[in-house]
Amino acid sequence: MKIAMIASEAAPYVKTGGLGDVMQALPGEIAKQKGNEVVLILPLYKKLKEGSTFELEELGNFTMDLAWRKSYVGIYRLKSRKKKLRVYFIDNNYYFGGRNTVYGDFDDGERFAYFSKAALAALYYLDFKPDVLHCHDWQAAMAVVYSKALYRSLWPETKTVFTIHNVEYQGWADASFFDNTLALPEEFRSTMTFDGAMNMMKGAIVSADMVSTVSRTYAQELCYPYYAHRLDDILRSNRLCGIVNGIDTTVYDPETDPALKHHFSASAMDGKKACKLALQQEMGLDIRSDAPILAMVTRLAGHKGIDLLCYISQRLVEKNIQLVIVGTGEKQYEYALSLLAKENPGKVAVRLAFDPALASRVYAGADLYLMPSKSEPCGLSQLIAMRYGTVPVVAATGGLKDTVAPYNPESGEGRGFTFCSYNGEDFLDAVERAVEMYHKDPEGFRALSRRDMEADFSWRLPAGEYMRLYEELLAE
Ligand code: GLC
């Protein structure tokens, strides 16, 4: 099967969040399956173009229309021996190569409409006729719509899949965007229009052969206004399925992770104790083994539940615990958490940083991992935490609900501690249950942590589900 994946980020080339992790692992895992050929198409951002360590080769270029514009499209390819997975980059200095931003510019709508259209043109140029065109999030949404509008006769058999990693970001633009930038055939005006404006994610949802999202529970939640950021009606009336993400278990491996000084596995846990001690030293916490370290590595954004954390923080620090927080984000949270650390030296440590190596050391050295998200399409941190033997305390929403079954003290089953309704009291209650187990049943706690490490969170199963989805679509 020939599969083309289109996305705005993929580690290790460019990553700002979970999408980058998914696009690092999923294409490769799909390419491993017999008979598959996968291409991944990304924008050639400035950082990649200038001074990157990746070796790229230029394959060609052409001019493409974007409404009245004549835009340059350059195609680069990563030099690699992997023939079944090819990574291509779309080069355009005006949109990507000449500025430092990945997202957040005034013309993001135009930039990613250009990218989506250019990615399809590149596939055509490369003579790669996809059986499945798999586009991720709003930045690649227009590739689904353009493929229906412009490539139907060239690729009549091609099926399209659109995956929503986060419905909060939809690619809105005003109504003039249709003529001024998209320049689609007139019949697509209603496809693109939502509430009197243009909405690229909506366009992809109604045009794709299948819409998927990154957990089963989030797929159900997306049918409700509370979660869907206005797209619930549209999502209810289109085909939608949920496939839970995996993590790259070779990248996230406590036995080999280069960011760690001490390594460990489910059958040899001593290294984890050493990692805890090292984390206390690195973060300036008191050196002690009797208090559990509670940790968060996160964007400091409201929907990640930082407001709940701030709300319970005074009661939390009265307990026999230590708290480590790593992340950047909204100023009021940066301020509140920095203050908490200042008032509780040796007990609370906060680093306002995006630092993947430090993140690894936190996952490895902590005992409990907090994720009180208001909504969470999938969430990867809880999976990484479990892989590193750190027991999660999570809100039972989206992918957190699908991956962290509540611990049952009677049967000993489950993977962590959960709470159902989004409020500080219930969050605190879940933390208290976890901390109590840590203190009162250390043997049971260690067994839980070991079981979490042994769970299979690799991409093997999810990739199989995507393959079944592709096969079903192609059989229709
Ligand atoms: C987004 C979501 C996150 C998910 C990730 C990868 O960042 O917020 O929950 O894990 O995408 O799909």
Coordinates of C-alpha atoms and ligand atoms in Angstrom, one line a residue:
M1 CA 0.0 0.0 0.0
K2 CA 1.2 3.5 -0.8
I3 CA 0.6 6.0 2.0
A4 CA 1.3 9.7 2.0
M5 CA 1.3 11.5 5.4
I6 CA 1.1 15.2 5.6
A7 CA 1.8 17.2 8.7
S8 CA 3.3 20.4 10.0
E9 CA 5.7 18.8 12.4
A10 CA 7.6 15.6 13.0
A11 CA 10.5 15.0 15.4
P12 CA 13.4 14.9 15.2
Y13 CA 13.2 17.6 12.4
V14 CA 10.7 19.9 14.1
K15 CA 8.6 19.5 17.2
T16 CA 6.5 21.8 19.3
G17 CA 4.2 19.2 20.9
G18 CA 2.7 15.7 20.8
L19 CA 1.9 15.9 17.1
G20 CA 5.7 15.9 16.5
D21 CA 6.1 12.7 18.5
V22 CA 3.3 11.0 16.7
M23 CA 4.7 11.9 13.3
Q24 CA 8.2 10.7 14.3
A25 CA 6.9 7.2 15.1
L26 CA 3.7 6.4 13.2
P27 CA 5.0 6.7 9.6
G28 CA 8.0 4.5 10.4
E29 CA 5.8 1.9 12.1
I30 CA 3.4 1.8 9.1
A31 CA 6.4 1.5 6.8
K32 CA 7.5 -1.6 8.6
Q33 CA 4.5 -3.5 7.5
K34 CA 5.1 -5.7 4.5
G35 CA 4.3 -4.2 1.1
N36 CA 3.9 -0.6 2.4
E37 CA 5.6 2.4 1.0
V38 CA 5.3 5.6 3.1
V39 CA 6.1 9.2 2.4
L40 CA 6.0 12.0 5.0
I41 CA 5.8 15.6 3.8
L42 CA 6.7 18.5 6.0
P43 CA 7.5 22.2 5.5
L44 CA 11.1 23.2 5.2
Y45 CA 11.4 25.5 8.2
K46 CA 14.3 28.0 8.6
K47 CA 15.9 25.9 11.3
L48 CA 16.0 22.9 9.0
K49 CA 17.2 24.9 6.0
E50 CA 20.0 26.7 7.8
G51 CA 22.5 24.8 9.9
S52 CA 20.6 21.6 10.5
T53 CA 22.5 18.4 10.9
F54 CA 20.1 16.5 8.6
E55 CA 21.4 15.9 5.1
L56 CA 18.9 17.0 2.5
E57 CA 19.0 16.8 -1.3
E58 CA 17.1 19.0 -3.6
L59 CA 15.0 17.1 -6.1
G60 CA 13.4 19.9 -8.1
N61 CA 11.1 22.9 -8.1
F62 CA 8.1 24.4 -9.9
T63 CA 5.6 27.2 -9.7
M64 CA 2.2 26.7 -8.2
D65 CA -0.9 29.0 -8.2
L66 CA -2.4 30.0 -4.9
A67 CA -5.3 32.2 -6.1
W68 CA -3.6 35.2 -7.8
R69 CA -0.2 34.3 -6.5
K70 CA 2.5 32.4 -8.4
S71 CA 4.3 30.6 -5.6
Y72 CA 7.6 28.8 -5.7
V73 CA 7.6 25.1 -4.5
G74 CA 11.0 23.4 -3.9
I75 CA 11.1 19.7 -3.0
Y76 CA 13.9 18.4 -0.8
R77 CA 14.4 14.9 0.4
L78 CA 16.1 13.6 3.5
K79 CA 19.1 11.5 2.5
S80 CA 18.4 8.1 3.9
R81 CA 18.8 4.4 3.1
K82 CA 15.2 3.7 4.3
K83 CA 13.5 3.1 1.0
K84 CA 10.1 2.3 2.5
L85 CA 9.9 5.6 4.3
R86 CA 10.8 8.8 2.5
V87 CA 10.8 12.2 4.2
Y88 CA 10.2 15.2 1.9
F89 CA 10.2 18.9 2.7
I90 CA 8.4 21.7 0.9
D91 CA 10.7 24.7 0.4
N92 CA 9.5 28.2 0.2
N93 CA 11.4 31.1 1.7
Y94 CA 8.5 33.5 1.9
Y95 CA 6.3 31.1 3.9
F96 CA 8.8 29.0 5.8
G97 CA 12.5 29.3 5.0
G98 CA 12.9 33.0 5.8
R99 CA 11.3 33.2 9.3
N100 CA 11.9 31.7 12.7
T101 CA 8.3 30.8 13.5
V102 CA 6.7 27.4 13.2
Y103 CA 3.2 28.6 14.2
G104 CA 1.8 31.9 15.4
D105 CA 2.3 34.2 12.5
F106 CA -0.5 36.5 11.2
D107 CA -0.6 34.6 7.9
D108 CA -0.6 31.0 9.3
G109 CA -3.8 30.3 7.4
E110 CA -2.2 31.2 4.1
R111 CA 1.1 29.5 5.0
F112 CA -0.5 26.2 5.7
A113 CA -3.0 26.4 2.8
Y114 CA 0.0 26.9 0.6
F115 CA 1.8 24.0 2.3
S116 CA -1.2 21.6 1.9
K117 CA -1.6 22.4 -1.8
A118 CA 2.1 22.2 -2.4
A119 CA 2.4 18.8 -0.7
L120 CA -0.1 17.4 -3.1
A121 CA 1.6 19.0 -6.1
A122 CA 4.9 17.5 -4.8
L123 CA 3.3 14.0 -4.7
Y124 CA 2.2 14.5 -8.3
Y125 CA 5.6 15.8 -9.3
L126 CA 7.2 12.7 -7.6
D127 CA 4.8 10.4 -9.4
F128 CA 3.6 9.0 -6.0
K129 CA 0.0 8.1 -6.4
P130 CA -1.2 7.4 -2.8
D131 CA -3.7 4.7 -2.0
V132 CA -4.2 6.6 1.3
L133 CA -3.6 10.2 1.9
H134 CA -3.4 10.8 5.7
C135 CA -3.5 14.4 6.9
H136 CA -3.0 15.6 10.4
D137 CA -4.5 18.6 12.2
W138 CA -5.7 21.8 10.6
Q139 CA -2.4 22.7 9.1
A140 CA -2.7 19.8 6.7
A141 CA -6.5 19.9 6.5
M142 CA -6.6 21.7 3.1
A143 CA -4.7 18.7 1.5
V144 CA -7.9 16.7 2.1
V145 CA -10.1 19.3 0.5
Y146 CA -7.7 20.0 -2.4
S147 CA -7.3 16.3 -3.1
K148 CA -11.1 16.1 -3.6
A149 CA -11.3 19.3 -5.6
L150 CA -8.3 18.9 -7.9
Y151 CA -7.1 15.3 -7.9
R152 CA -10.3 13.3 -8.1
S153 CA -9.7 12.5 -11.8
L154 CA -6.0 11.8 -11.4
W155 CA -6.3 9.7 -8.2
P156 CA -9.8 8.3 -8.3
E157 CA -9.0 5.4 -6.0
T158 CA -7.2 7.5 -3.3
K159 CA -8.9 7.4 0.1
T160 CA -8.4 10.3 2.6
V161 CA -8.0 10.1 6.4
F162 CA -8.0 13.2 8.5
T163 CA -6.7 12.9 12.1
I164 CA -7.6 15.4 14.7
H165 CA -4.9 15.7 17.4
N166 CA -6.5 18.7 19.0
V167 CA -9.8 20.2 18.0
E168 CA -9.0 23.6 19.7
Y169 CA -7.0 24.7 16.8
Q170 CA -9.2 24.7 13.6
G171 CA -7.6 27.1 11.1
W172 CA -10.2 29.9 11.0
A173 CA -10.1 32.7 8.4
D174 CA -12.5 35.3 7.3
A175 CA -14.9 34.6 4.3
S176 CA -12.7 36.4 1.8
F177 CA -10.0 33.8 2.3
F178 CA -12.0 31.5 0.0
D179 CA -11.5 33.6 -3.1
N180 CA -8.3 35.4 -2.1
T181 CA -6.3 32.4 -1.0
L182 CA -7.9 29.0 -1.4
A183 CA -9.4 29.6 -4.9
L184 CA -11.3 26.3 -4.8
P185 CA -14.1 25.5 -7.3
E186 CA -17.3 27.4 -6.3
E187 CA -19.0 24.2 -5.1
F188 CA -16.5 24.0 -2.2
R189 CA -17.5 27.3 -0.7
S190 CA -20.1 25.6 1.5
T191 CA -17.6 22.9 2.3
M192 CA -15.3 25.5 3.8
T193 CA -17.8 27.8 5.4
F194 CA -18.7 27.5 9.0
D195 CA -20.6 30.2 10.9
G196 CA -20.0 32.7 8.1
A197 CA -16.2 32.3 8.1
M198 CA -13.7 29.8 6.7
N199 CA -12.8 26.8 8.9
M200 CA -10.1 24.5 7.4
M201 CA -10.7 21.7 9.9
K202 CA -14.4 21.7 9.2
G203 CA -13.6 21.5 5.5
A204 CA -11.4 18.4 6.0
I205 CA -13.9 16.7 8.3
V206 CA -16.7 16.9 5.7
S207 CA -14.4 16.0 2.8
A208 CA -12.4 13.1 4.3
D209 CA -13.4 9.5 3.7
M210 CA -12.7 8.9 7.4
V211 CA -12.0 11.2 10.3
S212 CA -10.0 9.8 13.2
T213 CA -8.8 11.1 16.5
V214 CA -6.2 10.0 19.0
S215 CA -8.2 8.1 21.5
R216 CA -11.6 6.3 21.7
T217 CA -12.9 8.4 24.5
Y218 CA -12.0 11.7 22.8
A219 CA -13.8 10.4 19.7
Q220 CA -17.0 10.1 21.9
E221 CA -16.3 13.4 23.7
L222 CA -16.0 15.3 20.4
C223 CA -19.7 14.8 19.8
Y224 CA -20.4 17.1 22.8
P225 CA -20.2 20.9 22.8
Y226 CA -18.1 20.9 26.0
Y227 CA -15.2 19.3 24.1
A228 CA -15.7 20.1 20.5
H229 CA -15.1 23.8 20.4
R230 CA -18.2 24.3 18.2
L231 CA -17.6 21.4 15.8
D232 CA -19.8 18.9 17.7
D233 CA -22.7 19.0 15.1
I234 CA -20.2 18.5 12.2
L235 CA -18.4 15.7 14.0
R236 CA -21.7 13.9 15.0
S237 CA -22.8 13.8 11.3
N238 CA -19.5 12.5 9.9
R239 CA -17.6 9.2 10.3
L240 CA -15.3 9.4 13.3
C241 CA -13.2 6.8 15.0
G242 CA -10.6 6.8 17.8
I243 CA -7.2 5.2 17.7
V244 CA -5.1 5.6 20.9
N245 CA -1.5 6.8 20.2
G246 CA 1.6 4.9 21.2
I247 CA 5.0 6.2 22.1
D248 CA 8.3 5.5 20.5
T249 CA 9.6 2.9 23.0
T250 CA 13.1 3.1 21.6
V251 CA 13.3 6.8 22.1
Y252 CA 11.6 6.6 25.5
D253 CA 13.5 3.8 27.1
P254 CA 14.8 4.0 30.7
E255 CA 17.3 1.3 29.9
T256 CA 19.1 3.4 27.3
D257 CA 17.9 7.0 27.5
P258 CA 21.1 9.1 27.1
A259 CA 19.6 11.9 29.3
L260 CA 19.8 9.6 32.3
K261 CA 22.9 8.9 34.4
H262 CA 21.4 5.8 35.8
H263 CA 19.4 3.2 33.9
F264 CA 16.7 0.8 34.9
S265 CA 14.0 -1.6 33.8
A266 CA 11.0 -3.4 35.3
S267 CA 13.3 -6.2 36.5
A268 CA 16.1 -4.0 37.8
M269 CA 14.6 -1.0 39.5
D270 CA 17.7 0.2 41.5
G271 CA 18.5 2.8 38.9
K272 CA 15.2 4.5 39.5
K273 CA 16.1 5.2 43.1
A274 CA 19.4 6.6 41.9
C275 CA 17.5 8.8 39.4
K276 CA 15.3 10.1 42.2
L277 CA 18.3 11.1 44.2
A278 CA 19.9 12.7 41.1
L279 CA 16.7 14.6 40.4
Q280 CA 16.6 16.0 44.0
Q281 CA 20.1 17.2 43.6
E282 CA 19.6 18.7 40.2
M283 CA 16.4 20.5 41.3
G284 CA 17.7 21.6 44.7
L285 CA 15.2 19.6 46.6
D286 CA 15.9 18.1 50.0
I287 CA 17.6 14.7 49.7
R288 CA 15.2 12.2 51.1
S289 CA 13.7 8.9 50.1
D290 CA 10.7 8.8 52.3
A291 CA 8.7 11.5 50.4
P292 CA 7.2 10.8 47.0
I293 CA 8.1 13.2 44.2
L294 CA 5.0 14.4 42.4
A295 CA 5.8 15.7 38.9
M296 CA 4.4 17.5 35.9
V297 CA 6.1 18.2 32.6
T298 CA 3.7 20.4 30.7
R299 CA 2.7 23.5 28.9
L300 CA 1.4 25.8 31.6
A301 CA -2.0 26.2 30.0
G302 CA -5.4 26.3 31.6
H303 CA -6.7 23.2 29.9
K304 CA -3.8 21.2 31.3
G305 CA -5.4 21.6 34.7
I306 CA -2.8 24.0 36.1
D307 CA -5.6 26.0 37.6
L308 CA -6.6 22.9 39.7
L309 CA -3.0 22.5 40.7
C310 CA -2.7 26.1 41.9
Y311 CA -6.0 25.7 43.7
I312 CA -4.9 22.7 45.8
S313 CA -1.2 23.8 46.0
Q314 CA -1.3 25.0 49.6
R315 CA -2.9 21.8 50.9
L316 CA -0.6 19.8 48.8
V317 CA 2.6 21.2 50.2
E318 CA 1.4 20.5 53.8
K319 CA 1.7 16.8 52.9
N320 CA 4.8 14.6 53.1
I321 CA 5.6 15.0 49.4
Q322 CA 7.9 16.9 47.0
L323 CA 6.7 18.6 43.9
V324 CA 8.6 19.2 40.6
I325 CA 7.2 21.2 37.7
V326 CA 8.8 21.7 34.3
G327 CA 7.2 23.8 31.6
T328 CA 6.5 27.2 30.1
G329 CA 3.2 28.9 29.3
E330 CA 0.7 31.4 30.6
K331 CA 2.2 34.1 32.7
Q332 CA -0.2 33.9 35.6
Y333 CA 0.8 30.2 36.1
E334 CA 4.5 30.8 35.7
Y335 CA 4.2 33.4 38.4
A336 CA 2.0 31.4 40.8
L337 CA 4.2 28.3 40.5
S338 CA 7.5 30.2 40.9
L339 CA 6.1 31.8 44.0
L340 CA 5.1 28.4 45.4
A341 CA 8.7 27.2 44.8
K342 CA 10.1 30.2 46.5
E343 CA 7.9 29.8 49.5
N344 CA 8.7 26.1 49.8
P345 CA 12.5 25.7 49.2
G346 CA 13.6 22.1 49.3
K347 CA 10.1 20.9 48.8
V348 CA 8.8 22.5 45.5
A349 CA 11.0 23.0 42.5
V350 CA 9.9 24.7 39.3
R351 CA 11.8 25.2 36.0
L352 CA 10.2 27.4 33.5
A353 CA 11.7 25.7 30.5
F354 CA 11.0 23.4 27.5
D355 CA 13.9 21.0 28.1
P356 CA 13.4 17.4 26.7
A357 CA 16.5 16.0 28.5
L358 CA 15.4 17.4 31.9
A359 CA 11.9 16.1 31.1
S360 CA 13.4 12.6 30.8
R361 CA 15.1 12.9 34.2
V362 CA 11.9 14.0 35.8
Y363 CA 9.9 11.1 34.3
A364 CA 12.7 8.8 35.6
G365 CA 13.2 10.3 39.0
A366 CA 9.6 11.0 40.1
D367 CA 7.2 8.6 41.9
L368 CA 3.9 10.1 40.8
Y369 CA 3.0 11.9 37.6
L370 CA 0.1 14.5 37.7
M371 CA -2.1 15.1 34.7
P372 CA -5.3 16.8 35.7
S373 CA -6.2 17.9 32.1
K374 CA -9.6 19.5 31.5
S375 CA -9.6 17.6 28.1
E376 CA -6.9 15.5 26.6
P377 CA -7.1 14.1 23.1
C378 CA -4.6 11.4 23.9
G379 CA -1.7 12.7 26.0
L380 CA 1.7 11.1 25.7
S381 CA 3.3 12.2 29.0
Q382 CA 1.3 9.7 31.0
L383 CA 2.5 6.9 28.7
I384 CA 6.1 8.1 29.0
A385 CA 5.7 8.4 32.8
M386 CA 4.5 4.8 33.0
R387 CA 7.3 3.6 30.8
Y388 CA 9.6 5.1 33.4
G389 CA 7.8 3.5 36.3
T390 CA 6.1 6.7 37.5
V391 CA 2.5 6.1 38.5
P392 CA 0.0 8.5 36.9
V393 CA -2.7 10.5 38.7
V394 CA -5.0 11.7 36.0
A395 CA -8.4 13.2 35.1
A396 CA -10.4 10.5 33.5
T397 CA -10.9 12.2 30.1
G398 CA -9.9 11.5 26.5
G399 CA -6.8 9.3 26.1
L400 CA -6.1 9.6 29.8
K401 CA -9.2 7.5 30.5
D402 CA -8.2 5.0 27.8
T403 CA -4.7 4.5 29.0
V404 CA -4.8 4.8 32.8
A405 CA -7.3 2.3 34.2
P406 CA -8.0 3.2 37.9
Y407 CA -6.1 1.2 40.4
N408 CA -8.3 -1.2 42.4
P409 CA -6.9 -2.0 45.8
E410 CA -9.1 -5.1 46.1
S411 CA -8.1 -6.8 42.9
G412 CA -4.7 -5.0 42.4
E413 CA -5.6 -4.2 38.8
G414 CA -5.3 -0.8 37.1
R415 CA -2.4 1.5 36.4
G416 CA -2.9 4.7 38.3
F417 CA -5.2 7.1 40.2
T418 CA -8.1 8.9 38.5
F419 CA -10.8 11.4 39.1
C420 CA -13.9 12.0 37.0
S421 CA -15.2 15.5 37.4
Y422 CA -13.0 18.5 36.8
N423 CA -12.5 20.1 40.2
G424 CA -9.8 20.7 42.7
E425 CA -11.3 18.6 45.5
D426 CA -11.6 15.5 43.4
F427 CA -8.1 16.0 42.1
L428 CA -6.7 16.4 45.6
D429 CA -8.6 13.2 46.6
A430 CA -6.9 11.2 43.8
V431 CA -3.5 12.6 44.8
E432 CA -4.2 11.7 48.5
R433 CA -5.1 8.1 47.6
A434 CA -1.9 7.8 45.6
V435 CA 0.3 9.4 48.3
E436 CA -1.3 7.2 51.0
M437 CA -0.5 4.1 49.0
Y438 CA 3.1 5.2 48.6
H439 CA 3.4 5.6 52.4
K440 CA 1.3 2.8 53.7
D441 CA 1.8 0.1 51.0
P442 CA 5.3 0.6 49.6
E443 CA 5.5 -3.0 48.3
G444 CA 2.2 -2.6 46.5
F445 CA 3.3 0.7 45.1
R446 CA 6.5 -0.7 43.7
A447 CA 4.5 -3.6 42.1
L448 CA 2.2 -1.0 40.5
S449 CA 5.1 1.0 39.2
R450 CA 6.7 -2.2 37.7
R451 CA 3.4 -3.3 36.1
D452 CA 3.1 0.1 34.5
M453 CA 6.6 -0.3 33.0
E454 CA 5.7 -3.6 31.6
A455 CA 2.6 -2.4 29.7
D456 CA 2.9 -2.2 25.9
F457 CA 2.6 1.4 24.8
S458 CA 4.5 0.9 21.6
W459 CA 3.1 1.9 18.2
R460 CA 2.7 -1.8 17.2
L461 CA -1.0 -2.1 18.1
P462 CA -2.1 1.4 17.0
A463 CA -0.2 1.0 13.7
G464 CA -2.1 -2.2 13.2
E465 CA -5.4 -0.4 13.8
Y466 CA -4.5 2.3 11.2
M467 CA -3.7 -0.4 8.7
R468 CA -7.1 -2.1 9.3
L469 CA -8.7 1.3 8.8
Y470 CA -6.9 1.9 5.6
E471 CA -7.7 -1.6 4.3
E472 CA -11.4 -1.1 5.1
L473 CA -11.5 2.2 3.3
L474 CA -9.8 0.8 0.2
A475 CA -12.2 -2.2 0.2
E476 CA -15.3 0.1 0.1
Ligands
GLC1 C1 -2.1 17.0 20.8 C2 -3.0 16.6 22.0 C3 -2.4 15.4 22.8 C4 -2.0 14.3 21.9 C5 -1.1 14.8 20.8 C6 -0.7 13.7 19.8 O1 -0.9 17.6 21.3 O2 -3.2 17.7 22.8 O3 -3.4 15.0 23.7 O4 -1.4 13.3 22.6 O5 -1.7 15.8 20.1 O6 -1.8 13.1 19.2

